[in-house]
XYZ file of C-alpha atoms in Angstrom:
348
model
C 76.345 -74.130 96.113
C 73.047 -76.025 95.739
C 71.264 -77.915 98.737
C 69.665 -81.130 98.137
C 67.716 -83.582 100.472
C 68.224 -87.025 99.551
C 66.065 -89.829 101.029
C 68.091 -92.499 102.568
C 66.443 -95.413 100.547
C 68.304 -93.764 97.190
C 71.527 -94.327 98.758
C 71.154 -97.532 100.778
C 69.002 -100.698 100.403
C 69.433 -103.209 103.166
C 67.040 -103.280 106.213
C 70.057 -102.740 108.548
C 71.058 -99.543 106.768
C 67.586 -98.079 106.573
C 66.785 -98.856 110.246
C 70.224 -97.431 111.364
C 70.443 -94.298 109.247
C 68.371 -90.842 109.171
C 65.664 -90.697 106.791
C 67.087 -88.047 104.851
C 70.661 -86.967 104.109
C 71.359 -83.092 103.589
C 73.905 -82.274 100.998
C 75.294 -79.228 99.574
C 76.881 -79.482 96.056
C 78.814 -77.607 93.420
C 78.828 -80.158 90.590
C 80.774 -80.012 87.507
C 80.347 -83.303 85.691
C 81.803 -83.915 82.421
C 78.970 -86.275 80.768
C 81.743 -87.896 78.486
C 84.034 -89.119 81.440
C 84.812 -92.683 81.500
C 85.762 -93.015 85.282
C 84.412 -90.591 88.142
C 87.035 -90.531 90.999
C 85.246 -90.172 94.174
C 87.645 -88.946 97.156
C 86.574 -89.178 100.689
C 87.365 -86.392 102.823
C 87.113 -85.421 106.465
C 88.429 -82.206 108.046
C 91.489 -81.814 105.973
C 91.048 -80.033 102.773
C 94.957 -79.932 102.070
C 94.612 -83.861 101.689
C 91.736 -83.884 99.628
C 93.189 -81.256 97.393
C 96.619 -82.952 96.851
C 94.931 -86.073 95.946
C 92.718 -84.501 93.540
C 95.504 -82.567 91.870
C 97.832 -85.948 91.781
C 95.028 -87.653 89.926
C 94.351 -84.840 87.513
C 98.071 -84.815 86.710
C 98.789 -88.340 86.149
C 95.471 -89.361 84.433
C 95.549 -87.978 81.184
C 94.618 -90.795 79.065
C 90.903 -91.489 80.416
C 88.569 -88.828 80.698
C 87.770 -88.448 84.369
C 85.656 -86.399 86.708
C 86.918 -85.839 90.414
C 84.013 -85.822 93.093
C 85.395 -84.603 96.583
C 82.719 -85.691 99.245
C 83.466 -83.902 102.484
C 81.752 -85.663 105.376
C 82.802 -83.593 108.186
C 79.597 -80.887 107.729
C 82.149 -78.006 107.851
C 81.384 -75.115 105.626
C 85.072 -73.769 106.181
C 86.390 -76.883 105.117
C 84.261 -77.068 102.149
C 85.182 -73.472 101.088
C 89.010 -74.559 101.167
C 88.330 -77.280 98.605
C 89.930 -76.637 95.228
C 87.891 -74.964 92.401
C 88.922 -76.530 89.105
C 86.734 -77.445 86.145
C 86.994 -81.095 86.411
C 86.503 -81.069 90.545
C 82.941 -81.378 91.710
C 82.279 -80.787 95.488
C 80.094 -82.343 98.178
C 79.401 -81.367 101.713
C 77.414 -83.858 103.917
C 76.758 -83.773 107.798
C 78.835 -85.606 110.083
C 76.959 -88.723 111.115
C 78.256 -89.962 114.219
C 77.909 -93.555 115.527
C 78.287 -95.596 118.652
C 79.315 -99.296 118.486
C 78.899 -101.543 121.469
C 82.047 -103.499 120.430
C 84.118 -100.800 118.288
C 83.203 -97.643 120.148
C 82.635 -94.143 119.021
C 82.937 -93.716 115.045
C 81.427 -92.331 112.112
C 79.286 -93.380 109.036
C 81.106 -90.759 107.153
C 82.844 -93.141 104.897
C 79.722 -95.413 104.207
C 77.490 -92.199 103.705
C 79.973 -90.120 101.586
C 80.798 -93.170 99.206
C 76.839 -93.584 98.689
C 76.560 -89.887 98.168
C 79.373 -89.964 95.722
C 77.814 -92.779 93.644
C 74.431 -90.918 93.733
C 75.690 -88.245 91.770
C 78.218 -89.809 89.644
C 77.285 -90.594 86.146
C 80.378 -92.810 84.363
C 80.437 -96.279 83.602
C 83.153 -96.652 85.879
C 83.771 -95.560 89.791
C 87.123 -95.231 91.416
C 86.702 -94.813 95.142
C 89.648 -93.119 96.972
C 90.757 -92.110 100.442
C 92.397 -88.536 100.653
C 95.708 -90.249 102.001
C 96.281 -91.801 98.547
C 98.213 -90.670 95.403
C 99.343 -92.070 92.053
C 103.109 -92.333 91.003
C 102.787 -93.483 87.364
C 100.825 -92.182 84.151
C 97.358 -93.732 83.357
C 97.532 -95.441 86.792
C 93.677 -96.285 86.419
C 94.487 -97.927 83.228
C 96.050 -100.794 85.046
C 92.950 -101.400 86.989
C 90.607 -100.863 84.045
C 92.288 -103.615 82.061
C 91.489 -106.161 84.493
C 87.736 -105.581 84.222
C 85.664 -107.593 81.911
C 82.541 -109.658 82.052
C 83.610 -112.047 84.883
C 85.782 -109.493 86.665
C 84.002 -106.131 87.770
C 86.028 -104.978 90.664
C 89.813 -104.272 90.678
C 91.735 -102.892 93.668
C 95.365 -101.290 94.087
C 95.547 -103.396 97.501
C 93.804 -105.743 99.997
C 92.580 -105.630 103.329
C 93.127 -109.120 105.134
C 92.433 -111.058 101.812
C 89.562 -109.249 100.010
C 90.182 -106.041 97.796
C 90.372 -103.092 99.499
C 87.480 -100.735 98.885
C 89.611 -97.704 99.694
C 91.243 -97.638 96.121
C 88.713 -99.760 94.319
C 87.636 -99.345 90.529
C 84.226 -100.807 89.978
C 81.797 -101.240 87.157
C 78.868 -99.013 88.197
C 76.599 -101.923 87.092
C 77.594 -103.774 90.369
C 76.514 -101.147 92.490
C 73.403 -100.093 90.514
C 72.037 -103.987 90.236
C 73.376 -104.971 93.718
C 71.202 -106.031 96.624
C 73.604 -104.594 99.189
C 75.235 -101.099 100.003
C 77.935 -99.359 101.744
C 77.169 -100.202 105.597
C 79.478 -101.748 108.020
C 77.951 -105.145 109.166
C 78.424 -107.017 112.415
C 78.348 -110.389 110.732
C 79.068 -112.047 107.230
C 75.997 -113.728 105.565
C 77.819 -114.263 102.543
C 80.145 -117.067 103.840
C 77.361 -119.749 103.901
C 76.554 -119.143 100.150
C 80.058 -119.511 98.914
C 82.338 -122.702 99.002
C 85.269 -120.726 98.691
C 84.296 -118.432 101.547
C 83.546 -121.406 103.516
C 87.005 -123.196 102.706
C 88.785 -119.861 103.313
C 87.091 -119.211 106.749
C 87.514 -122.664 107.669
C 91.327 -121.731 108.126
C 90.388 -119.142 110.729
C 90.758 -121.314 113.744
C 94.737 -121.526 113.187
C 94.729 -117.900 111.600
C 93.029 -115.460 114.157
C 93.678 -112.676 112.358
C 91.577 -113.743 109.304
C 88.643 -111.533 109.166
C 85.529 -113.646 108.483
C 82.867 -112.359 111.088
C 82.293 -108.759 110.007
C 82.066 -106.716 106.668
C 83.879 -103.351 106.336
C 82.368 -100.472 104.513
C 81.605 -101.294 101.003
C 83.103 -105.054 101.187
C 79.700 -106.433 100.831
C 79.810 -105.548 96.960
C 83.048 -107.871 96.756
C 81.375 -110.774 98.847
C 78.311 -110.646 96.732
C 80.510 -110.760 93.470
C 82.148 -113.835 94.829
C 78.555 -115.458 95.775
C 77.471 -114.718 92.119
C 80.549 -116.680 90.590
C 82.372 -113.416 89.857
C 86.125 -112.792 90.119
C 87.658 -109.890 92.001
C 91.334 -108.350 91.127
C 93.825 -107.268 93.428
C 97.397 -105.605 92.556
C 100.517 -106.508 94.154
C 101.296 -104.425 97.094
C 103.514 -104.340 100.098
C 104.231 -102.172 103.145
C 102.141 -101.055 106.481
C 102.488 -101.853 109.940
C 104.876 -104.494 110.194
C 107.632 -103.707 107.657
C 108.359 -102.561 104.104
C 108.382 -105.735 102.477
C 105.556 -107.210 104.194
C 102.406 -108.107 102.160
C 98.817 -108.394 103.586
C 99.248 -112.115 103.598
C 102.473 -112.007 106.017
C 100.152 -109.658 108.319
C 97.368 -112.239 108.843
C 99.676 -115.293 108.579
C 98.614 -116.739 105.191
C 100.160 -117.232 101.875
C 98.872 -116.535 98.442
C 98.887 -120.226 97.717
C 96.852 -120.969 101.080
C 94.181 -118.878 99.887
C 94.331 -120.112 96.203
C 93.985 -123.745 97.553
C 90.312 -122.642 98.989
C 89.365 -121.248 95.377
C 90.235 -118.863 92.653
C 87.519 -116.272 93.271
C 90.142 -113.530 94.071
C 92.832 -112.744 91.348
C 96.143 -111.794 93.117
C 98.562 -110.002 90.794
C 102.304 -111.522 91.067
C 104.971 -109.419 92.302
C 107.727 -108.579 89.381
C 110.194 -106.717 91.281
C 112.369 -107.688 94.231
C 113.312 -105.823 97.192
C 116.991 -104.882 96.197
C 115.778 -103.330 92.756
C 112.538 -101.603 94.481
C 114.801 -99.892 97.034
C 117.188 -98.695 94.427
C 114.436 -97.463 91.794
C 112.358 -95.901 94.351
C 114.791 -94.368 96.983
C 113.313 -91.203 97.173
C 109.886 -92.639 97.798
C 111.256 -94.607 100.820
C 113.101 -91.926 101.971
C 110.053 -89.597 102.078
C 108.042 -92.292 103.869
C 110.430 -93.164 106.710
C 108.942 -92.167 109.972
C 111.677 -90.524 111.889
C 109.355 -87.659 113.425
C 109.828 -88.980 117.057
C 112.220 -91.162 119.397
C 109.497 -93.123 120.659
C 108.726 -94.626 117.138
C 112.449 -95.252 116.555
C 112.557 -97.228 119.881
C 109.540 -99.073 119.152
C 109.088 -102.536 117.236
C 106.256 -101.499 115.293
C 107.674 -99.925 112.051
C 105.131 -98.136 110.044
C 105.571 -97.863 106.286
C 103.291 -96.375 103.565
C 101.594 -99.105 101.524
C 102.933 -99.301 97.970
C 101.082 -100.960 94.908
C 102.722 -102.255 91.655
C 101.534 -103.014 88.335
C 102.390 -106.053 86.076
C 105.659 -104.190 84.751
C 106.874 -104.059 88.261
C 106.257 -100.122 88.614
C 105.250 -98.457 91.520
C 101.864 -96.959 90.316
C 100.072 -96.062 93.639
C 100.865 -95.261 97.406
C 98.489 -95.342 100.401
C 99.798 -93.334 103.469
C 97.284 -95.303 105.613
C 95.825 -94.528 109.186
C 98.425 -96.242 111.130
C 101.025 -93.654 109.832
C 99.000 -90.739 111.024
C 101.602 -88.813 112.895
C 103.691 -88.547 109.428
C 100.994 -86.500 107.921
C 103.263 -83.409 107.603
C 106.122 -85.571 105.832
C 103.277 -87.029 103.560
C 101.987 -83.396 102.293
C 105.459 -82.366 101.784
C 106.057 -85.295 99.664
C 102.959 -85.058 97.734
C 103.272 -81.276 97.231
C 106.577 -81.654 95.725
C 105.688 -84.528 93.589
C 102.746 -82.501 92.174
C 104.928 -79.628 91.710
C 107.218 -81.762 89.481
C 104.310 -83.347 87.472
C 103.074 -80.009 86.873
């Protein structure tokens, strides 16, 4: 394992980030990058090596058409956790310090997601990069191929699902030139300066008065790249997905109180894939997945009105291709791990 000190201005570009974060980031790494890989998969981990390992193994088992590298970035700063990460030929491992944050509105938190994404990209070399949380898995062969085929000169970002209305950066495939040539970075921002620069965003955010859940006044980690693409006249792509905190068949549009048609009336900067399978067929075809995802661990959930489900992403053939466990279902972590371990075993 090698130690390296990286100046913060090699990872972040904006004044907000440079004035907030330390001048240098200390990293320890064990790199095994294949220079011929087409996609580098960066997995953000924090304190749960079994999750990162299961996600990495799952991706390697299912992505056998496109040459990939796996880069696990552990942001807890724990050497013990780092030592538990898997040793595989295609897996590189990076350990960074735990950078805590305190926000006047959002409270205690961490810059771990932002810094680990930036550090992972710093060491990556492939023409495309897929950013992943460690509570995500694929379910179909060549899963990245579905996102890759969406990318071209006008669409350079594609994601398996969305957060509010924009593609979710937690499972986003991106042309590395977008980040390399960008004027922004991975930090979270308390305001959104891109709205005034885009007619589409202005039209979209004009709906906020009647749609309080519509997010326009802040930017989550990595979303600035998406907003910047929209301002620059580029499209961004989102696969069809459903599930979450409100029910199995609830899409993100349902959660915020909008329809896809409402957003398309504001403009066509975001390409939303159509859902090509109905609820009955999905339940029949993926009964084994739904059974694993049910959260029956405690009576409190059973009596609660809030039913948490994993989020399911599908391709244009109606096949379930990707699953996100989600923070909202944290108490089902044991059930999730059992499901992923069994799935990986069957795949192997």
